[in-house]
Amino acid sequence: MSGFWERVTNLILVAAVTGLLLATLGTIATLALYVAFLLVLLIRHWHNLTTLDHWLRTEEGALPDSSGRWGDVFARLTRLMREQGQSHQHISSALERLRRATSAMPEGVVILDEMDRIEWCNPVAEKHLGINSSRDAGQHITHLVRQTQFAEYLAAQKYTEPMVIKQPRHQALTLSLQFVPYGDKQKLLLSRDVTRFERIQTMRRDFVANVSHELRTPLTVIGGFLETMLDETHSDPETRKWALALMTDQTRRMQSLVQDLLALSQLEDTENLVREEEVDVTEMLRNLYDEANSLSGGRHRISLDLDTRVKLLGSTNELRSAFSNLISNAIRYTPDGGSILLNWAIRDGQSVFSVQDSGIGIESEHISRLTERFYRVDRGRSRETGGTGLGLAIVKHVLTCHQAKLEIVSEPGKGSCFSAWFPGTRLSLPENE
Ligand code: ADP
């Protein structure tokens, strides 16, 4: 029944009952009865209201059962509260999921309010910026990231490009920071660790500077001679011959440099290739031994000691280039009359190629840096003997591509031993061994 008809029916019912009561009990008694009835009704309403008020304030337990309209109101309220509880649970679990996803991000994320105060940050941002999500909540971001450059970036409000800074507390870390405005003046601060990228950039710059430096000297020498020769058209043949010999020497130097640079670049390009040719090291070393003798021109006592005939799985060309670099270094850094021993052996289940010389040796502080590109202990001696400063970098690279290790033992004035250790997995035993 609709509300209107219900009300009409009730009115008719009340009028009929009132008429009946007046007719049977008289006016006074009917009024007294109604007063009593209204009093009971008032007490019931007052009780239900108090109960509702108490429940709304404390939200303790469930609403009591009641009949009639109050029952309907209580039931509706209970349903509303249940629905609200469910949607609250929904929102908090969605928020929790969002926080967990943000925490798992490789980038640091800081949520800032409209006054640039920290609201929340993920663990990566804590590590990057040295802040603590719970301790530092409410702090202005510039109180924690104190670089002036950062405050200027924040104030300038041009956030299309990130800014790069050293980590506030650990300078070894380089960070890229970027603000992302959202909502009503709020911001996200994203931080990314770009230390490796910056290091590569620095290496690239150093490398270009080194190559230019290496090329500048021979080019200056050749250019100078050519100018002199152009001016002095009548210079004597002896001087010309001398100048041409020097120019040839410098040209060779540049050729070696370009060759080594190409070798390195090729090694970098093919870093992930599988190197599994069967390399006959014994045969290779016999050839290298002959070459060493002709390079030394009888100035050194060179011996070859082949303890094993084991073959290697790898790249013939690359291994040849690495071994030949080690041998030529031994010749170049061993004064005349010194001795050089080439050895191929199996030790502790690994195969080892070593070059032992009785040369000038190396101070211990240089040893860990020898395989860096263009690192030389004595620049003059390296150049005099035709070194490019890239030989050991090539050796290291080749060995890394073969999962092998370079060991350097040296004593100044006594000599050095460079050993290449190949893992057992790279050995290929001849059938009759
Ligand atoms: P370089 O072309 O200058 O020889 P390398 O990369 O081959 O460049 O070697 C780096 C440096 O290591 C050399 O400049 C030299 O100082 C040192 N070095 C390499 N081999 C030897 C050795 N057998 N004895 C002494 N010093 C060596």
Tab-separated table of C-alpha atoms and ligand atoms in Angstrom:
chain	number	residue	atom	x	y	z
A	1	MET	CA	0.000	0.000	0.000
A	2	SER	CA	1.274	3.444	-0.811
A	3	GLY	CA	2.136	5.887	2.043
A	4	PHE	CA	-0.906	8.073	1.367
A	5	TRP	CA	-3.506	5.267	1.599
A	6	GLU	CA	-1.774	3.862	4.625
A	7	ARG	CA	-2.108	7.256	6.350
A	8	VAL	CA	-5.810	7.555	5.314
A	9	THR	CA	-6.553	4.033	6.615
A	10	ASN	CA	-4.770	4.835	9.913
A	11	LEU	CA	-6.785	8.066	10.337
A	12	ILE	CA	-10.063	6.242	9.689
A	13	LEU	CA	-8.986	3.562	12.179
A	14	VAL	CA	-8.080	6.154	14.869
A	15	ALA	CA	-11.366	8.035	14.272
A	16	ALA	CA	-13.360	4.787	14.525
A	17	VAL	CA	-11.558	3.689	17.738
A	18	THR	CA	-11.940	7.188	19.254
A	19	GLY	CA	-15.666	7.164	18.415
A	20	LEU	CA	-16.051	3.708	19.957
A	21	LEU	CA	-14.148	4.711	23.116
A	22	LEU	CA	-16.111	7.940	23.531
A	23	ALA	CA	-19.337	6.019	23.154
A	24	THR	CA	-18.395	3.316	25.656
A	25	LEU	CA	-16.039	5.035	28.237
A	26	GLY	CA	-16.961	8.701	28.036
A	27	THR	CA	-14.779	11.728	27.295
A	28	ILE	CA	-12.600	11.879	30.464
A	29	ALA	CA	-11.638	8.216	30.416
A	30	THR	CA	-10.892	8.317	26.670
A	31	LEU	CA	-8.656	11.380	27.147
A	32	ALA	CA	-6.860	9.704	30.084
A	33	LEU	CA	-6.309	6.621	27.982
A	34	TYR	CA	-4.877	8.705	25.151
A	35	VAL	CA	-2.587	10.626	27.516
A	36	ALA	CA	-1.292	7.296	28.890
A	37	PHE	CA	-0.823	5.980	25.383
A	38	LEU	CA	1.083	9.134	24.277
A	39	LEU	CA	3.286	8.904	27.382
A	40	VAL	CA	4.277	5.322	26.531
A	41	LEU	CA	4.976	6.414	22.954
A	42	LEU	CA	7.115	9.329	24.182
A	43	ILE	CA	9.119	7.095	26.505
A	44	ARG	CA	9.743	4.631	23.644
A	45	HIS	CA	10.914	7.407	21.283
A	46	TRP	CA	13.128	8.902	23.978
A	47	HIS	CA	14.662	5.479	24.688
A	48	ASN	CA	15.310	4.754	21.001
A	49	LEU	CA	16.793	8.211	20.445
A	50	THR	CA	19.151	7.806	23.410
A	51	THR	CA	20.197	4.389	22.131
A	52	LEU	CA	20.856	5.812	18.636
A	53	ASP	CA	22.741	8.800	20.023
A	54	HIS	CA	24.949	6.550	22.179
A	55	TRP	CA	25.595	4.195	19.256
A	56	LEU	CA	26.456	7.052	16.887
A	57	ARG	CA	28.933	8.463	19.375
A	58	THR	CA	30.613	5.215	20.342
A	59	GLU	CA	29.863	2.976	17.320
A	60	GLU	CA	30.029	0.077	19.781
A	61	GLY	CA	28.286	-3.194	18.942
A	62	ALA	CA	25.199	-3.602	16.789
A	63	LEU	CA	22.044	-1.444	16.964
A	64	PRO	CA	19.328	-3.008	19.183
A	65	ASP	CA	16.271	-4.577	17.610
A	66	SER	CA	13.195	-2.403	17.563
A	67	SER	CA	9.751	-2.675	16.030
A	68	GLY	CA	7.833	-0.315	13.741
A	69	ARG	CA	9.441	2.764	12.215
A	70	TRP	CA	12.344	2.653	14.624
A	71	GLY	CA	13.029	-0.918	13.553
A	72	ASP	CA	13.106	0.231	9.893
A	73	VAL	CA	15.450	3.122	10.725
A	74	PHE	CA	17.786	0.876	12.722
A	75	ALA	CA	17.817	-1.789	9.985
A	76	ARG	CA	18.581	0.838	7.294
A	77	LEU	CA	21.344	2.347	9.411
A	78	THR	CA	22.862	-1.073	10.052
A	79	ARG	CA	22.830	-1.815	6.308
A	80	LEU	CA	24.400	1.593	5.521
A	81	MET	CA	27.132	1.024	8.086
A	82	ARG	CA	27.851	-2.441	6.669
A	83	GLU	CA	28.103	-1.043	3.126
A	84	GLN	CA	30.329	1.777	4.302
A	85	GLY	CA	32.544	-0.706	6.136
A	86	GLN	CA	32.864	-2.796	2.994
A	87	SER	CA	33.775	0.157	0.785
A	88	HIS	CA	36.235	1.358	3.443
A	89	GLN	CA	37.857	-2.081	3.402
A	90	HIS	CA	37.912	-1.948	-0.394
A	91	ILE	CA	39.607	1.449	-0.425
A	92	SER	CA	42.187	0.502	2.194
A	93	SER	CA	43.084	-2.733	0.416
A	94	ALA	CA	43.389	-0.818	-2.906
A	95	LEU	CA	45.574	1.758	-1.129
A	96	GLU	CA	47.676	-1.010	0.396
A	97	ARG	CA	48.116	-2.611	-3.040
A	98	LEU	CA	49.120	0.774	-4.479
A	99	ARG	CA	51.648	1.292	-1.680
A	100	ARG	CA	53.079	-2.169	-2.183
A	101	ALA	CA	53.388	-1.557	-5.953
A	102	THR	CA	55.042	1.824	-5.335
A	103	SER	CA	57.386	0.241	-2.801
A	104	ALA	CA	58.457	-2.358	-5.345
A	105	MET	CA	59.336	0.279	-7.952
A	106	PRO	CA	63.036	0.568	-8.809
A	107	GLU	CA	62.665	4.364	-8.634
A	108	GLY	CA	62.279	6.337	-5.447
A	109	VAL	CA	58.852	7.960	-4.950
A	110	VAL	CA	58.096	10.729	-2.429
A	111	ILE	CA	54.542	12.099	-2.086
A	112	LEU	CA	54.569	15.804	-1.182
A	113	ASP	CA	51.603	17.878	-0.025
A	114	GLU	CA	50.677	21.311	-1.399
A	115	MET	CA	53.300	22.909	0.917
A	116	ASP	CA	56.049	20.517	-0.334
A	117	ARG	CA	56.043	18.596	2.935
A	118	ILE	CA	56.664	14.853	2.914
A	119	GLU	CA	53.512	12.739	3.181
A	120	TRP	CA	54.945	9.357	2.327
A	121	CYS	CA	57.905	7.802	0.507
A	122	ASN	CA	58.885	4.334	-0.661
A	123	PRO	CA	61.963	2.434	0.636
A	124	VAL	CA	64.013	3.281	-2.504
A	125	ALA	CA	63.472	7.010	-1.904
A	126	GLU	CA	64.448	6.489	1.758
A	127	LYS	CA	67.733	4.979	0.575
A	128	HIS	CA	68.330	7.536	-2.185
A	129	LEU	CA	67.576	10.653	-0.168
A	130	GLY	CA	68.477	9.447	3.324
A	131	ILE	CA	64.977	10.098	4.663
A	132	ASN	CA	62.661	8.046	6.832
A	133	SER	CA	59.021	7.722	5.842
A	134	SER	CA	57.579	7.788	9.378
A	135	ARG	CA	60.166	9.964	11.142
A	136	ASP	CA	60.318	12.668	8.464
A	137	ALA	CA	56.617	12.815	7.511
A	138	GLY	CA	55.471	16.459	7.637
A	139	GLN	CA	58.998	17.842	7.086
A	140	HIS	CA	59.623	20.223	4.197
A	141	ILE	CA	61.537	18.365	1.488
A	142	THR	CA	64.260	21.044	1.320
A	143	HIS	CA	65.033	20.452	5.020
A	144	LEU	CA	66.173	16.971	4.068
A	145	VAL	CA	67.584	17.468	0.575
A	146	ARG	CA	69.626	20.528	1.348
A	147	GLN	CA	71.493	21.273	-1.876
A	148	THR	CA	70.885	24.829	-3.110
A	149	GLN	CA	70.586	23.466	-6.630
A	150	PHE	CA	67.637	21.322	-5.475
A	151	ALA	CA	65.861	24.235	-3.753
A	152	GLU	CA	66.298	26.322	-6.916
A	153	TYR	CA	64.892	23.512	-9.069
A	154	LEU	CA	61.858	23.218	-6.779
A	155	ALA	CA	61.272	26.980	-6.773
A	156	ALA	CA	61.687	27.393	-10.556
A	157	GLN	CA	58.706	25.054	-11.161
A	158	LYS	CA	60.083	23.868	-14.518
A	159	TYR	CA	59.892	20.163	-14.070
A	160	THR	CA	59.964	18.915	-17.679
A	161	GLU	CA	63.653	17.932	-17.359
A	162	PRO	CA	65.088	16.046	-14.372
A	163	MET	CA	68.020	17.419	-12.395
A	164	VAL	CA	71.143	15.439	-11.505
A	165	ILE	CA	72.756	15.704	-8.070
A	166	LYS	CA	75.139	13.763	-5.860
A	167	GLN	CA	73.281	11.934	-3.102
A	168	PRO	CA	73.021	14.277	-0.088
A	169	ARG	CA	74.777	11.961	2.351
A	170	HIS	CA	76.760	9.479	0.214
A	171	GLN	CA	78.485	11.385	-2.557
A	172	ALA	CA	79.330	8.138	-4.390
A	173	LEU	CA	75.712	7.945	-5.563
A	174	THR	CA	74.493	10.145	-8.424
A	175	LEU	CA	70.734	10.738	-8.571
A	176	SER	CA	68.379	12.042	-11.190
A	177	LEU	CA	65.454	13.852	-9.507
A	178	GLN	CA	62.206	15.007	-11.069
A	179	PHE	CA	59.024	16.550	-9.693
A	180	VAL	CA	55.684	15.453	-11.134
A	181	PRO	CA	52.861	17.837	-10.136
A	182	TYR	CA	49.425	16.258	-9.655
A	183	GLY	CA	46.033	16.965	-8.076
A	184	ASP	CA	45.696	20.275	-6.245
A	185	LYS	CA	49.299	21.569	-6.007
A	186	GLN	CA	50.586	18.222	-4.733
A	187	LYS	CA	53.764	16.693	-6.193
A	188	LEU	CA	55.511	13.413	-6.606
A	189	LEU	CA	59.292	13.482	-6.346
A	190	LEU	CA	60.847	10.688	-8.405
A	191	SER	CA	64.484	9.687	-7.836
A	192	ARG	CA	66.577	7.401	-10.026
A	193	ASP	CA	70.105	6.061	-9.448
A	194	VAL	CA	72.152	7.162	-12.488
A	195	THR	CA	75.602	6.472	-10.998
A	196	ARG	CA	76.424	3.809	-13.603
A	197	PHE	CA	75.217	5.972	-16.474
A	198	GLU	CA	77.274	8.943	-15.221
A	199	ARG	CA	80.344	6.713	-14.819
A	200	ILE	CA	79.955	5.498	-18.412
A	201	GLN	CA	79.627	9.113	-19.578
A	202	THR	CA	82.829	10.033	-17.731
A	203	MET	CA	84.606	6.982	-19.183
A	204	ARG	CA	83.460	7.967	-22.666
A	205	ARG	CA	84.737	11.527	-22.206
A	206	ASP	CA	88.076	10.285	-20.791
A	207	PHE	CA	88.386	7.800	-23.636
A	208	VAL	CA	87.871	10.433	-26.338
A	209	ALA	CA	90.321	12.749	-24.551
A	210	ASN	CA	92.903	9.945	-24.323
A	211	VAL	CA	92.595	8.929	-27.972
A	212	SER	CA	92.880	12.567	-29.087
A	213	HIS	CA	95.917	12.990	-26.869
A	214	GLU	CA	97.544	9.828	-28.269
A	215	LEU	CA	96.969	10.955	-31.842
A	216	ARG	CA	97.986	14.560	-31.293
A	217	THR	CA	101.705	13.846	-30.670
A	218	PRO	CA	102.407	11.792	-33.834
A	219	LEU	CA	100.300	14.153	-35.927
A	220	THR	CA	102.203	17.173	-34.570
A	221	VAL	CA	105.535	15.476	-35.333
A	222	ILE	CA	104.514	14.529	-38.885
A	223	GLY	CA	102.918	17.943	-39.544
A	224	GLY	CA	106.054	19.730	-38.276
A	225	PHE	CA	108.399	17.716	-40.480
A	226	LEU	CA	106.213	18.144	-43.536
A	227	GLU	CA	106.165	21.932	-43.063
A	228	THR	CA	109.954	22.038	-42.638
A	229	MET	CA	110.428	19.897	-45.729
A	230	LEU	CA	108.160	22.162	-47.752
A	231	ASP	CA	110.124	25.232	-46.664
A	232	GLU	CA	113.561	23.736	-47.082
A	233	THR	CA	113.257	22.457	-50.618
A	234	HIS	CA	117.022	22.139	-50.817
A	235	SER	CA	117.589	20.213	-47.554
A	236	ASP	CA	120.227	17.527	-47.832
A	237	PRO	CA	119.149	13.931	-48.549
A	238	GLU	CA	120.485	12.716	-45.192
A	239	THR	CA	118.167	15.061	-43.234
A	240	ARG	CA	115.235	14.106	-45.461
A	241	LYS	CA	115.921	10.434	-44.863
A	242	TRP	CA	116.075	11.008	-41.119
A	243	ALA	CA	112.809	12.993	-41.170
A	244	LEU	CA	111.070	10.374	-43.291
A	245	ALA	CA	112.197	7.613	-40.929
A	246	LEU	CA	110.770	9.515	-37.972
A	247	MET	CA	107.532	10.161	-39.811
A	248	THR	CA	107.245	6.471	-40.686
A	249	ASP	CA	107.759	5.676	-37.025
A	250	GLN	CA	104.973	8.014	-35.967
A	251	THR	CA	102.685	6.636	-38.673
A	252	ARG	CA	103.298	3.127	-37.352
A	253	ARG	CA	102.412	4.353	-33.889
A	254	MET	CA	99.089	5.673	-35.140
A	255	GLN	CA	98.470	2.452	-37.047
A	256	SER	CA	99.044	0.375	-33.911
A	257	LEU	CA	96.728	2.640	-31.956
A	258	VAL	CA	93.958	2.361	-34.552
A	259	GLN	CA	94.462	-1.411	-34.735
A	260	ASP	CA	94.174	-1.772	-30.946
A	261	LEU	CA	91.137	0.502	-30.853
A	262	LEU	CA	89.454	-1.584	-33.537
A	263	ALA	CA	90.339	-4.797	-31.696
A	264	LEU	CA	88.770	-3.450	-28.496
A	265	SER	CA	85.676	-2.216	-30.263
A	266	GLN	CA	85.236	-5.583	-32.000
A	267	LEU	CA	85.615	-7.374	-28.681
A	268	GLU	CA	82.910	-5.156	-27.203
A	269	ASP	CA	80.609	-5.813	-30.156
A	270	THR	CA	81.003	-9.573	-29.950
A	271	GLU	CA	81.052	-9.789	-26.159
A	272	ASN	CA	78.121	-12.205	-25.972
A	273	LEU	CA	79.159	-14.526	-28.801
A	274	VAL	CA	79.848	-18.160	-28.005
A	275	ARG	CA	83.569	-18.905	-28.420
A	276	GLU	CA	83.922	-22.643	-28.873
A	277	GLU	CA	86.529	-23.336	-31.578
A	278	GLU	CA	89.028	-26.002	-30.606
A	279	VAL	CA	92.235	-23.999	-30.249
A	280	ASP	CA	95.529	-25.849	-30.525
A	281	VAL	CA	97.412	-23.778	-27.950
A	282	THR	CA	100.635	-25.819	-28.310
A	283	GLU	CA	100.806	-25.058	-32.020
A	284	MET	CA	99.896	-21.403	-31.423
A	285	LEU	CA	102.607	-20.986	-28.789
A	286	ARG	CA	105.263	-22.494	-31.062
A	287	ASN	CA	104.450	-19.815	-33.647
A	288	LEU	CA	104.353	-17.057	-31.033
A	289	TYR	CA	107.701	-18.282	-29.685
A	290	ASP	CA	109.263	-17.858	-33.151
A	291	GLU	CA	107.735	-14.390	-33.467
A	292	ALA	CA	109.031	-13.456	-30.006
A	293	ASN	CA	112.554	-14.433	-30.999
A	294	SER	CA	112.416	-12.310	-34.109
A	295	LEU	CA	110.939	-9.369	-32.127
A	296	SER	CA	113.656	-9.646	-29.480
A	297	GLY	CA	116.333	-9.956	-32.182
A	298	GLY	CA	118.489	-12.068	-29.893
A	299	ARG	CA	118.509	-9.538	-27.043
A	300	HIS	CA	116.765	-11.948	-24.617
A	301	ARG	CA	116.897	-15.598	-23.678
A	302	ILE	CA	113.429	-16.867	-24.517
A	303	SER	CA	112.252	-20.374	-23.642
A	304	LEU	CA	109.018	-22.268	-24.259
A	305	ASP	CA	107.834	-24.819	-21.727
A	306	LEU	CA	104.883	-26.939	-22.891
A	307	ASP	CA	103.807	-29.066	-19.893
A	308	THR	CA	100.581	-30.152	-21.560
A	309	ARG	CA	99.100	-30.526	-25.027
A	310	VAL	CA	95.623	-29.742	-23.831
A	311	LYS	CA	93.509	-27.677	-26.235
A	312	LEU	CA	91.201	-24.810	-25.365
A	313	LEU	CA	87.636	-24.079	-26.408
A	314	GLY	CA	87.645	-20.473	-27.530
A	315	SER	CA	88.456	-18.027	-30.297
A	316	THR	CA	91.824	-18.641	-31.988
A	317	ASN	CA	92.255	-15.039	-33.143
A	318	GLU	CA	91.375	-13.488	-29.833
A	319	LEU	CA	93.569	-15.841	-27.801
A	320	ARG	CA	96.448	-15.312	-30.200
A	321	SER	CA	96.085	-11.532	-29.810
A	322	ALA	CA	95.971	-11.768	-25.982
A	323	PHE	CA	98.970	-14.132	-25.693
A	324	SER	CA	100.963	-12.102	-28.190
A	325	ASN	CA	100.321	-8.896	-26.202
A	326	LEU	CA	101.638	-10.533	-23.024
A	327	ILE	CA	104.724	-11.821	-24.829
A	328	SER	CA	105.495	-8.503	-26.528
A	329	ASN	CA	105.133	-6.691	-23.182
A	330	ALA	CA	107.642	-9.075	-21.609
A	331	ILE	CA	110.120	-8.310	-24.412
A	332	ARG	CA	109.502	-4.541	-24.249
A	333	TYR	CA	109.823	-4.274	-20.482
A	334	THR	CA	112.821	-6.602	-20.076
A	335	PRO	CA	116.248	-5.027	-20.584
A	336	ASP	CA	118.697	-6.696	-22.983
A	337	GLY	CA	120.235	-9.879	-21.639
A	338	GLY	CA	117.124	-10.727	-19.576
A	339	SER	CA	115.180	-13.971	-19.758
A	340	ILE	CA	111.577	-14.746	-20.696
A	341	LEU	CA	109.769	-18.030	-20.070
A	342	LEU	CA	106.535	-19.017	-21.811
A	343	ASN	CA	104.652	-21.820	-20.104
A	344	TRP	CA	101.476	-23.819	-20.888
A	345	ALA	CA	100.378	-26.120	-18.090
A	346	ILE	CA	97.520	-27.620	-16.097
A	347	ARG	CA	97.289	-26.484	-12.479
A	348	ASP	CA	94.491	-27.303	-10.025
A	349	GLY	CA	92.228	-28.524	-12.833
A	350	GLN	CA	92.669	-25.294	-14.790
A	351	SER	CA	94.895	-24.550	-17.751
A	352	VAL	CA	97.355	-21.705	-17.368
A	353	PHE	CA	99.344	-19.752	-19.901
A	354	SER	CA	102.047	-17.693	-18.213
A	355	VAL	CA	104.763	-15.324	-19.320
A	356	GLN	CA	107.547	-14.855	-16.786
A	357	ASP	CA	110.190	-12.208	-17.371
A	358	SER	CA	113.223	-10.907	-15.523
A	359	GLY	CA	112.380	-7.343	-16.517
A	360	ILE	CA	111.845	-4.020	-14.775
A	361	GLY	CA	108.876	-5.227	-12.709
A	362	ILE	CA	105.967	-3.117	-11.450
A	363	GLU	CA	105.344	-1.339	-8.132
A	364	SER	CA	102.408	-3.001	-6.339
A	365	GLU	CA	100.211	0.149	-6.322
A	366	HIS	CA	99.992	0.070	-10.131
A	367	ILE	CA	99.055	-3.596	-10.537
A	368	SER	CA	95.281	-3.297	-10.053
A	369	ARG	CA	95.081	-0.503	-12.664
A	370	LEU	CA	97.227	-2.012	-15.433
A	371	THR	CA	94.255	-3.311	-17.436
A	372	GLU	CA	92.602	0.137	-17.607
A	373	ARG	CA	92.684	1.695	-21.050
A	374	PHE	CA	95.737	3.954	-21.532
A	375	TYR	CA	97.091	3.261	-18.042
A	376	ARG	CA	100.867	3.126	-18.105
A	377	VAL	CA	103.429	3.017	-15.303
A	378	ASP	CA	106.058	4.765	-17.390
A	379	ARG	CA	104.518	6.681	-20.299
A	380	GLY	CA	107.915	7.424	-21.879
A	381	ARG	CA	109.075	3.814	-21.879
A	382	SER	CA	105.732	2.591	-23.232
A	383	ARG	CA	105.885	5.053	-26.145
A	384	GLU	CA	109.580	4.427	-26.865
A	385	THR	CA	108.865	0.738	-27.285
A	386	GLY	CA	105.794	1.303	-29.472
A	387	GLY	CA	103.146	0.750	-26.771
A	388	THR	CA	99.615	2.039	-27.182
A	389	GLY	CA	98.505	1.642	-23.567
A	390	LEU	CA	95.732	-0.700	-24.721
A	391	GLY	CA	97.507	-4.081	-24.744
A	392	LEU	CA	96.472	-5.288	-21.291
A	393	ALA	CA	92.945	-3.872	-21.742
A	394	ILE	CA	92.637	-6.160	-24.788
A	395	VAL	CA	94.072	-9.113	-22.822
A	396	LYS	CA	91.599	-8.562	-19.978
A	397	HIS	CA	88.672	-8.311	-22.385
A	398	VAL	CA	89.615	-11.474	-24.290
A	399	LEU	CA	90.065	-13.403	-21.053
A	400	THR	CA	86.728	-12.194	-19.686
A	401	CYS	CA	85.021	-13.398	-22.893
A	402	HIS	CA	86.601	-16.829	-22.180
A	403	GLN	CA	85.624	-16.771	-18.466
A	404	ALA	CA	89.353	-16.698	-17.710
A	405	LYS	CA	91.260	-14.617	-15.147
A	406	LEU	CA	94.458	-12.599	-15.419
A	407	GLU	CA	96.911	-12.910	-12.533
A	408	ILE	CA	99.804	-10.471	-12.220
A	409	VAL	CA	102.708	-11.066	-9.859
A	410	SER	CA	105.556	-8.603	-10.031
A	411	GLU	CA	108.477	-7.186	-8.118
A	412	PRO	CA	110.203	-3.976	-9.158
A	413	GLY	CA	113.709	-4.673	-10.481
A	414	LYS	CA	113.189	-8.447	-10.439
A	415	GLY	CA	110.544	-9.146	-13.058
A	416	SER	CA	106.920	-9.999	-13.619
A	417	CYS	CA	104.734	-13.002	-14.266
A	418	PHE	CA	101.443	-12.558	-16.154
A	419	SER	CA	99.222	-15.680	-16.055
A	420	ALA	CA	95.945	-16.386	-17.842
A	421	TRP	CA	93.866	-18.982	-15.951
A	422	PHE	CA	91.216	-20.825	-17.969
A	423	PRO	CA	88.434	-22.746	-16.202
A	424	GLY	CA	88.218	-26.543	-16.548
A	425	THR	CA	85.073	-26.166	-18.676
A	426	ARG	CA	87.205	-24.598	-21.448
A	427	LEU	CA	89.613	-27.569	-21.665
A	428	SER	CA	89.498	-29.945	-24.572
A	429	LEU	CA	91.717	-32.943	-23.920
A	430	PRO	CA	93.455	-34.599	-26.922
A	431	GLU	CA	92.268	-38.205	-27.440
A	432	ASN	CA	95.464	-39.895	-26.223
A	433	GLU	CA	95.869	-37.822	-23.004
B	1	ADP	P1	101.615	-0.515	-23.199
B	1	ADP	O1	101.286	-0.405	-24.618
B	1	ADP	O2	101.943	0.793	-22.566
B	1	ADP	O3	102.610	-1.565	-22.912
B	1	ADP	P2	99.772	-2.270	-21.866
B	1	ADP	O4	98.319	-2.153	-21.628
B	1	ADP	O5	100.258	-3.459	-22.608
B	1	ADP	O6	100.234	-0.924	-22.508
B	1	ADP	O7	100.476	-2.292	-20.449
B	1	ADP	C1	100.135	-1.305	-19.504
B	1	ADP	C2	101.333	-0.960	-18.630
B	1	ADP	O8	101.680	-2.092	-17.833
B	1	ADP	C3	102.586	-0.676	-19.412
B	1	ADP	O9	102.649	0.675	-19.808
B	1	ADP	C4	103.667	-1.022	-18.435
B	1	ADP	O10	103.905	0.071	-17.572
B	1	ADP	C5	103.066	-2.133	-17.605
B	1	ADP	N1	103.532	-3.476	-18.060
B	1	ADP	C6	102.884	-4.349	-18.851
B	1	ADP	N2	103.593	-5.486	-19.002
B	1	ADP	C7	104.702	-5.331	-18.262
B	1	ADP	C8	105.835	-6.177	-17.981
B	1	ADP	N3	105.959	-7.400	-18.495
B	1	ADP	N4	106.802	-5.698	-17.165
B	1	ADP	C9	106.696	-4.470	-16.627
B	1	ADP	N5	105.657	-3.624	-16.838
B	1	ADP	C10	104.667	-4.051	-17.641
